[in-house]
mmCIF file of C-alpha atoms in Angstrom:
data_model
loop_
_atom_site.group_PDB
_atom_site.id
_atom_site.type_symbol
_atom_site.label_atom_id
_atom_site.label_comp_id
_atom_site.label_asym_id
_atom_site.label_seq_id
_atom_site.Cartn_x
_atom_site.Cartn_y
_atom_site.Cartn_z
ATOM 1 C CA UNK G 93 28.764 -35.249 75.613
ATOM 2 C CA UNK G 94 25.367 -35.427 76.031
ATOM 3 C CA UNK G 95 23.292 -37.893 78.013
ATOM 4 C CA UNK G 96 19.465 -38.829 77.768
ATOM 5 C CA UNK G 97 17.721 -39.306 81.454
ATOM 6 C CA UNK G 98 14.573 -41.581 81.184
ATOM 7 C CA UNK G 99 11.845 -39.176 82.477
ATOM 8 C CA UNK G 100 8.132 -39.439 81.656
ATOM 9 C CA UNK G 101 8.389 -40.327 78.186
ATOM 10 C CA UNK G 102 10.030 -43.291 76.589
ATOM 11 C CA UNK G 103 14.285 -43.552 75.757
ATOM 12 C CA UNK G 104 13.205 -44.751 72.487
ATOM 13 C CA UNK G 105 10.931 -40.720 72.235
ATOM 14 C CA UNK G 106 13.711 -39.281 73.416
ATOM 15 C CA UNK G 107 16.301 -40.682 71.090
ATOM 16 C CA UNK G 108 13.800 -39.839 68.242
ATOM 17 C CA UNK G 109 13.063 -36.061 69.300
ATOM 18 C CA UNK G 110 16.686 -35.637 69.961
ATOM 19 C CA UNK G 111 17.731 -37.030 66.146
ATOM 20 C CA UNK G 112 14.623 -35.336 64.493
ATOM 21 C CA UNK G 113 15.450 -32.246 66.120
ATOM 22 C CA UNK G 114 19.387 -32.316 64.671
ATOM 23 C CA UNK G 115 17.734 -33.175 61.417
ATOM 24 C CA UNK G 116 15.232 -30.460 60.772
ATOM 25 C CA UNK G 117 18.064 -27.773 61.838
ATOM 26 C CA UNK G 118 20.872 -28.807 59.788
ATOM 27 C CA UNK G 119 22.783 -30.103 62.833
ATOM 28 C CA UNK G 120 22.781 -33.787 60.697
ATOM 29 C CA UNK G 121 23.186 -32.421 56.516
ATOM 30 C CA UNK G 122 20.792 -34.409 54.082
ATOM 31 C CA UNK G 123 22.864 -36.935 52.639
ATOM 32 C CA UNK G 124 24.861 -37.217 55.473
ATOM 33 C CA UNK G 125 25.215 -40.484 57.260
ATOM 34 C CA UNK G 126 23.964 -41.460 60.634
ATOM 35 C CA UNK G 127 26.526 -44.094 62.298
ATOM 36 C CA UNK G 128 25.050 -45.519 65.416
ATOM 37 C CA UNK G 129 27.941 -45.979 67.158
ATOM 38 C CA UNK G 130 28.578 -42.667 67.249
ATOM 39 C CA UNK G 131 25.356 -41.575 68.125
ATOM 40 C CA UNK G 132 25.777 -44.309 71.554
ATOM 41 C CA UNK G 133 28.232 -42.624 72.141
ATOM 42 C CA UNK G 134 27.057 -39.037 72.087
ATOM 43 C CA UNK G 135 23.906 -40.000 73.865
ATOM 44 C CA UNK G 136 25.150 -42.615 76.300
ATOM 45 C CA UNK G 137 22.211 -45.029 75.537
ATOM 46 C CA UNK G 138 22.726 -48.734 74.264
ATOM 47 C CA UNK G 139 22.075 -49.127 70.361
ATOM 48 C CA UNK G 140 18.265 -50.581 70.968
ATOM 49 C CA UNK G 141 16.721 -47.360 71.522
ATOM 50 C CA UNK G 142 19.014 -45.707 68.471
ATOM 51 C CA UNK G 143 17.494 -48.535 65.893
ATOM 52 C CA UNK G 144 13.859 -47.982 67.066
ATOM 53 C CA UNK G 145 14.434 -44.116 66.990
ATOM 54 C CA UNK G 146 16.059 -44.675 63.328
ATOM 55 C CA UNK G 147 12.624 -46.744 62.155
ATOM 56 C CA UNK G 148 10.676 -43.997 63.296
ATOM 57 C CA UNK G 149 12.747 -41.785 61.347
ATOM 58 C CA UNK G 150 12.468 -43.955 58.225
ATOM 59 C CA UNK G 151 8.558 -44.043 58.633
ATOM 60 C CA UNK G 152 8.574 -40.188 59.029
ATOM 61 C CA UNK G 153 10.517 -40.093 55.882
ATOM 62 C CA UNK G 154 13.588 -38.291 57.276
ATOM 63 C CA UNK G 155 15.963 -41.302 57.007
ATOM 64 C CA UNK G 156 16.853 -43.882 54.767
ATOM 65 C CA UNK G 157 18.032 -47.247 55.088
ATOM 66 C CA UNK G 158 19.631 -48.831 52.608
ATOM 67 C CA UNK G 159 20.295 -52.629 52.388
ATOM 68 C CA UNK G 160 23.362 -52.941 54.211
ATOM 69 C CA UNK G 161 22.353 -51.382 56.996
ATOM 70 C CA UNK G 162 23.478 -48.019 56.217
ATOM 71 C CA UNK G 163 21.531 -45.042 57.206
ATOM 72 C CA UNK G 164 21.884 -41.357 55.375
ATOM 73 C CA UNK G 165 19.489 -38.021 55.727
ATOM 74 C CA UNK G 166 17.235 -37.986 53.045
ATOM 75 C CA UNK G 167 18.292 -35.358 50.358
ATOM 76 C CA UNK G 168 15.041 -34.431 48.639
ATOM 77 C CA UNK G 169 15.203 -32.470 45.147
ATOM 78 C CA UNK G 170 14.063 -29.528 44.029
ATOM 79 C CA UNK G 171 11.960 -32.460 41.987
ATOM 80 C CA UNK G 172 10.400 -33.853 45.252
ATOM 81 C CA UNK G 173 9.215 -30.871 46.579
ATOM 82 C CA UNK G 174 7.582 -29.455 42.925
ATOM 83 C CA UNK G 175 5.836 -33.419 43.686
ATOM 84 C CA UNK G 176 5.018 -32.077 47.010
ATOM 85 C CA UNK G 177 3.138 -29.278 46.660
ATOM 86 C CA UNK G 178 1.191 -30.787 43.931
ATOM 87 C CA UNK G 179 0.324 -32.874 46.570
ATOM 88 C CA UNK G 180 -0.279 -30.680 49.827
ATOM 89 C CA UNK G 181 -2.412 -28.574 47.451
ATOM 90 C CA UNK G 182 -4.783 -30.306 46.704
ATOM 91 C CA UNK G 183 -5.080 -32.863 49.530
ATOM 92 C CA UNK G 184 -5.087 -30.351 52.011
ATOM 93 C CA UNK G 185 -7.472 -27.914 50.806
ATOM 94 C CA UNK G 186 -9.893 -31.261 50.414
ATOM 95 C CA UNK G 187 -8.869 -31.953 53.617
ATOM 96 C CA UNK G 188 -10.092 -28.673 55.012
ATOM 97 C CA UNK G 189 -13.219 -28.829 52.847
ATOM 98 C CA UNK G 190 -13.965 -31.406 54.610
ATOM 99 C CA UNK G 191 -12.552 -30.558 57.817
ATOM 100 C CA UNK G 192 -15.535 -28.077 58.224
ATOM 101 C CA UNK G 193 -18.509 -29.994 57.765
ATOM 102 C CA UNK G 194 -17.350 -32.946 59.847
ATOM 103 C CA UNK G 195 -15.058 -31.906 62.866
ATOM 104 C CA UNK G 196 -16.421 -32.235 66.334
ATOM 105 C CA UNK G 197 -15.729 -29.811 69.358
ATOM 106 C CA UNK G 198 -12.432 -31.766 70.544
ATOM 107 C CA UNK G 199 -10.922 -31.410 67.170
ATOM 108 C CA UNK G 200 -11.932 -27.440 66.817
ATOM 109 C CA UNK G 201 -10.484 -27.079 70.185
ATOM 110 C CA UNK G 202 -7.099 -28.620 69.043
ATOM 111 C CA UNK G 203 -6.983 -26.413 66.181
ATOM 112 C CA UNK G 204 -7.638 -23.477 68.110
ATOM 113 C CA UNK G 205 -4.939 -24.221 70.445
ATOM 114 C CA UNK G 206 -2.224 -24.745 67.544
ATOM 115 C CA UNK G 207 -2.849 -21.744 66.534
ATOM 116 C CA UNK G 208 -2.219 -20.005 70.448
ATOM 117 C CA UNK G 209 0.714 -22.342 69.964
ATOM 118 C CA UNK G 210 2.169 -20.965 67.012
ATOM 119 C CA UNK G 211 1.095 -17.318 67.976
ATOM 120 C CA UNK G 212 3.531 -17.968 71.143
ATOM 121 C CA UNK G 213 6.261 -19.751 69.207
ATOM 122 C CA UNK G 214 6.294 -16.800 66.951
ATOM 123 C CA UNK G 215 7.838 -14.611 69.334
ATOM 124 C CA UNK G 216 11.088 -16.511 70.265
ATOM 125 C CA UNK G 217 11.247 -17.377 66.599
ATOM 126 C CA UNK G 218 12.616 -21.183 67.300
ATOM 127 C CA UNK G 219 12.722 -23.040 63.782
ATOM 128 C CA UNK G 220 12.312 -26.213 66.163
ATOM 129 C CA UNK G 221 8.974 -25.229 67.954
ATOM 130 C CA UNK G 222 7.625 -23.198 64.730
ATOM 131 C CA UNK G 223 7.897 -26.377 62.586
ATOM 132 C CA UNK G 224 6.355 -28.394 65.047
ATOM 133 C CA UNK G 225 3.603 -26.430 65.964
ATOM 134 C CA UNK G 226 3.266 -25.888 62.080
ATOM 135 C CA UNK G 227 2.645 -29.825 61.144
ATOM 136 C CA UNK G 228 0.609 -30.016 64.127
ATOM 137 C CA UNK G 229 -1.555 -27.266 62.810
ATOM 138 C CA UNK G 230 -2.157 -29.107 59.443
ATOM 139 C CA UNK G 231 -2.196 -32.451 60.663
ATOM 140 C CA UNK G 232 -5.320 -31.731 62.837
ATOM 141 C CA UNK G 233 -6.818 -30.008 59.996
ATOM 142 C CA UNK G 234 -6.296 -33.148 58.227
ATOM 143 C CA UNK G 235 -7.910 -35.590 61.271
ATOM 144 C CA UNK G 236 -10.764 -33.110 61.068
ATOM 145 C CA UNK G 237 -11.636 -34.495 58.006
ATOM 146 C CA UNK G 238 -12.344 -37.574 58.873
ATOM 147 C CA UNK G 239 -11.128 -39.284 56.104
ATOM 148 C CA UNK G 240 -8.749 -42.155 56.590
ATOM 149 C CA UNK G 241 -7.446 -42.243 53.272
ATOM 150 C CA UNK G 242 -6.028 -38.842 53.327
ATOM 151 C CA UNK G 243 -5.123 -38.989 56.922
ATOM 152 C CA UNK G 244 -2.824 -41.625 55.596
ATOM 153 C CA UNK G 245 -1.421 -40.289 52.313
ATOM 154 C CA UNK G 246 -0.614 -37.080 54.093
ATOM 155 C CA UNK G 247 1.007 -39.164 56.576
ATOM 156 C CA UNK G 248 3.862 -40.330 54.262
ATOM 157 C CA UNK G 249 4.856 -36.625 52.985
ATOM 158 C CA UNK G 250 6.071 -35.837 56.771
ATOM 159 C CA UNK G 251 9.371 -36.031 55.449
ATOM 160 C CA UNK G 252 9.602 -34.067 52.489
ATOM 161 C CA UNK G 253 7.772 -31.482 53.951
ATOM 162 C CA UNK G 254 9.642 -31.449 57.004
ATOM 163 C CA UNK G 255 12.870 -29.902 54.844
ATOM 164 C CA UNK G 256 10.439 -27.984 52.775
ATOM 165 C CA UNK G 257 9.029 -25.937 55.822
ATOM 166 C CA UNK G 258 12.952 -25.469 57.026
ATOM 167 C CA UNK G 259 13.860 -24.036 53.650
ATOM 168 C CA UNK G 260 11.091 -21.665 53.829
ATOM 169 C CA UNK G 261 11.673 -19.872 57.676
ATOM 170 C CA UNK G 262 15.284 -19.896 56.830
ATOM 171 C CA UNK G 263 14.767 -18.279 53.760
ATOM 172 C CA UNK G 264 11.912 -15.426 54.847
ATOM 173 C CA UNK G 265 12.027 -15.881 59.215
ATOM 174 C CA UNK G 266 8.692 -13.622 58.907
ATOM 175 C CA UNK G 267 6.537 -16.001 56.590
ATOM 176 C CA UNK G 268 5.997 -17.419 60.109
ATOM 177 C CA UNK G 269 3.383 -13.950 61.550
ATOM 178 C CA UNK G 270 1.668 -13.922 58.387
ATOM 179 C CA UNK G 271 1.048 -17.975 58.381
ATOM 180 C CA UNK G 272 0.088 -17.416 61.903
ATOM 181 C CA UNK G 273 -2.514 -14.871 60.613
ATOM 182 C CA UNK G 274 -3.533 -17.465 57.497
ATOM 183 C CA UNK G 275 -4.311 -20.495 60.159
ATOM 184 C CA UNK G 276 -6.508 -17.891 62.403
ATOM 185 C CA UNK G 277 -8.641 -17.382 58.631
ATOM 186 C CA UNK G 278 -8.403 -20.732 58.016
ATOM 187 C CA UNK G 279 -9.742 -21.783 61.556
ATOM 188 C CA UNK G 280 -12.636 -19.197 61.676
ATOM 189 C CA UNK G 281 -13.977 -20.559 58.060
ATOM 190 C CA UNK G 282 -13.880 -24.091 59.750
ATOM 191 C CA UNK G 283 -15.608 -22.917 63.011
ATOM 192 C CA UNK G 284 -18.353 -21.655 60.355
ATOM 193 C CA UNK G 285 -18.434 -24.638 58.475
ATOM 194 C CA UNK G 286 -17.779 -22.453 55.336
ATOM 195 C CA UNK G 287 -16.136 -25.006 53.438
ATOM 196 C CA UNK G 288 -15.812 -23.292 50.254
ATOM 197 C CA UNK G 289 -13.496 -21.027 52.314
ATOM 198 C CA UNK G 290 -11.630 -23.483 53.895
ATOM 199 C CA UNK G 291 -10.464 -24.781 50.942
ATOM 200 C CA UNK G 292 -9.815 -21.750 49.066
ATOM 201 C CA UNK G 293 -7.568 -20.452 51.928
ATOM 202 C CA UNK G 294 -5.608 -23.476 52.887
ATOM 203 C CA UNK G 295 -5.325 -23.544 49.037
ATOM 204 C CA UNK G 296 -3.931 -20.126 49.253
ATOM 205 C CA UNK G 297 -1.610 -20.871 52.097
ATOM 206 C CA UNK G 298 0.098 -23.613 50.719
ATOM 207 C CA UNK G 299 0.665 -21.600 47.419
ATOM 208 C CA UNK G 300 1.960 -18.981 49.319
ATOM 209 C CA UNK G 301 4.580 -21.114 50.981
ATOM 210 C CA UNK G 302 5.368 -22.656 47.418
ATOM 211 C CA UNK G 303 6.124 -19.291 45.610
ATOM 212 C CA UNK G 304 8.330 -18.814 49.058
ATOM 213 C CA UNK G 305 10.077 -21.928 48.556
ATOM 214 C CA UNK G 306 10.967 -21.547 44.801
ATOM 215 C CA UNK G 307 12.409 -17.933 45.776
ATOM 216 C CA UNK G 308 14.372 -19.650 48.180
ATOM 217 C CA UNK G 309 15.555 -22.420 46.158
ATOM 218 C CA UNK G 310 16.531 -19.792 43.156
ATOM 219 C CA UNK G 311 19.181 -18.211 45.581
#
């Protein structure tokens, strides 16, 4: 049985870091249900901090609720994630267009320090920390850019992309030293404010991952 202590951060964090984390490695199956009681139970926390944790979860698009109450992993198809990286292509690359002319020193520095992040991560090879430090990556790219609107709409693929980035280390663990290498290029033609670069490599990266993926999803 395990039990959350209250340290610096919040119960309601913890709950959430402790469900996401059973999510993205398997430890909870999409389509599977999440019952709360059991989860109480596991955890030792009242059912407050479980429901906020579980809203989070829906917002991040890793849980649904369904009228009743009922709450179930999201089960993406080989359908969403096609949707996906029709998306992430073409968002993100804008986003790192524009992710070189506009970032500021704080947000080049947060960058660089995802990718000494990941670089570390590499070595122990944890799915956890690699797909963390992997959406933190992009996501800064993404605040780089300034722009609200795609700040947002990236926002809402979290999800998706969340089982899309598991399917791909479990599938090839190495993709992860030669991503590592693609977010150093990536970086350097944002430190140079070489936007056409930017784009065409975080264009290039995300295709990479997709041809990846549909290997993986062939199996």
């Amino acid at each position: 049985m395990t039990k959350i202590e209250i340290k610096k951060s919040t119960l309601k964090s913890q709950v959430y870091e402790y469900l996401k984390e059973d999510i993205i490695l398997g430890r909870i199956k999409p389509g599977e249900r999440l019952i709360e009681e059991k989860v109480a139970e596991e955890l030792q926390v009242s059912r407050s901090p479980i429901r906020e944790a579980v809203r989070m979860l829906e917002k991040d698009g890793l849980l649904s609720v369904n009228k009743s109450g009922g709450v179930t992993v999201v089960e993406p198809s080989i359908e969403d994630f096609r949707y996906l990286y029709e998306c992430r292509v073409e968002m993100e690359s804008l986003a790192a267009y524009y992710a070189a002319e506009r970032r500021s020193s704080e947000q080049l520095e947060e960058i660089r320090m995802n990718i000494l992040k990941m670089e570390k991560v590499t070595s122990h090879n944890s799915l956890k920390n690699v797909h963390d430090v992997n959406v933190s990556f992009h996501e800064s790219i993404v605040r780089a850019s300034g722009n609200p609107f795609l700040i947002s709409m990236t926002s809402q693929l979290r999800g998706v992309n969340s089982f899309y980035r598991k399917a791909i280390l479990e599938f090839d663990p190495k993709r992860v030293v030669d991503a590592s290498a693609e977010h150093r290029q990536i970086y350097q033609a944002i430190v140079d404010q070489d936007n056409i670069s930017a784009r065409k490599l975080m264009k290039q990266h995300i295709e990479d991952d997709y041809t990846l993926f549909m290997k993986s999803a062939m199996q």
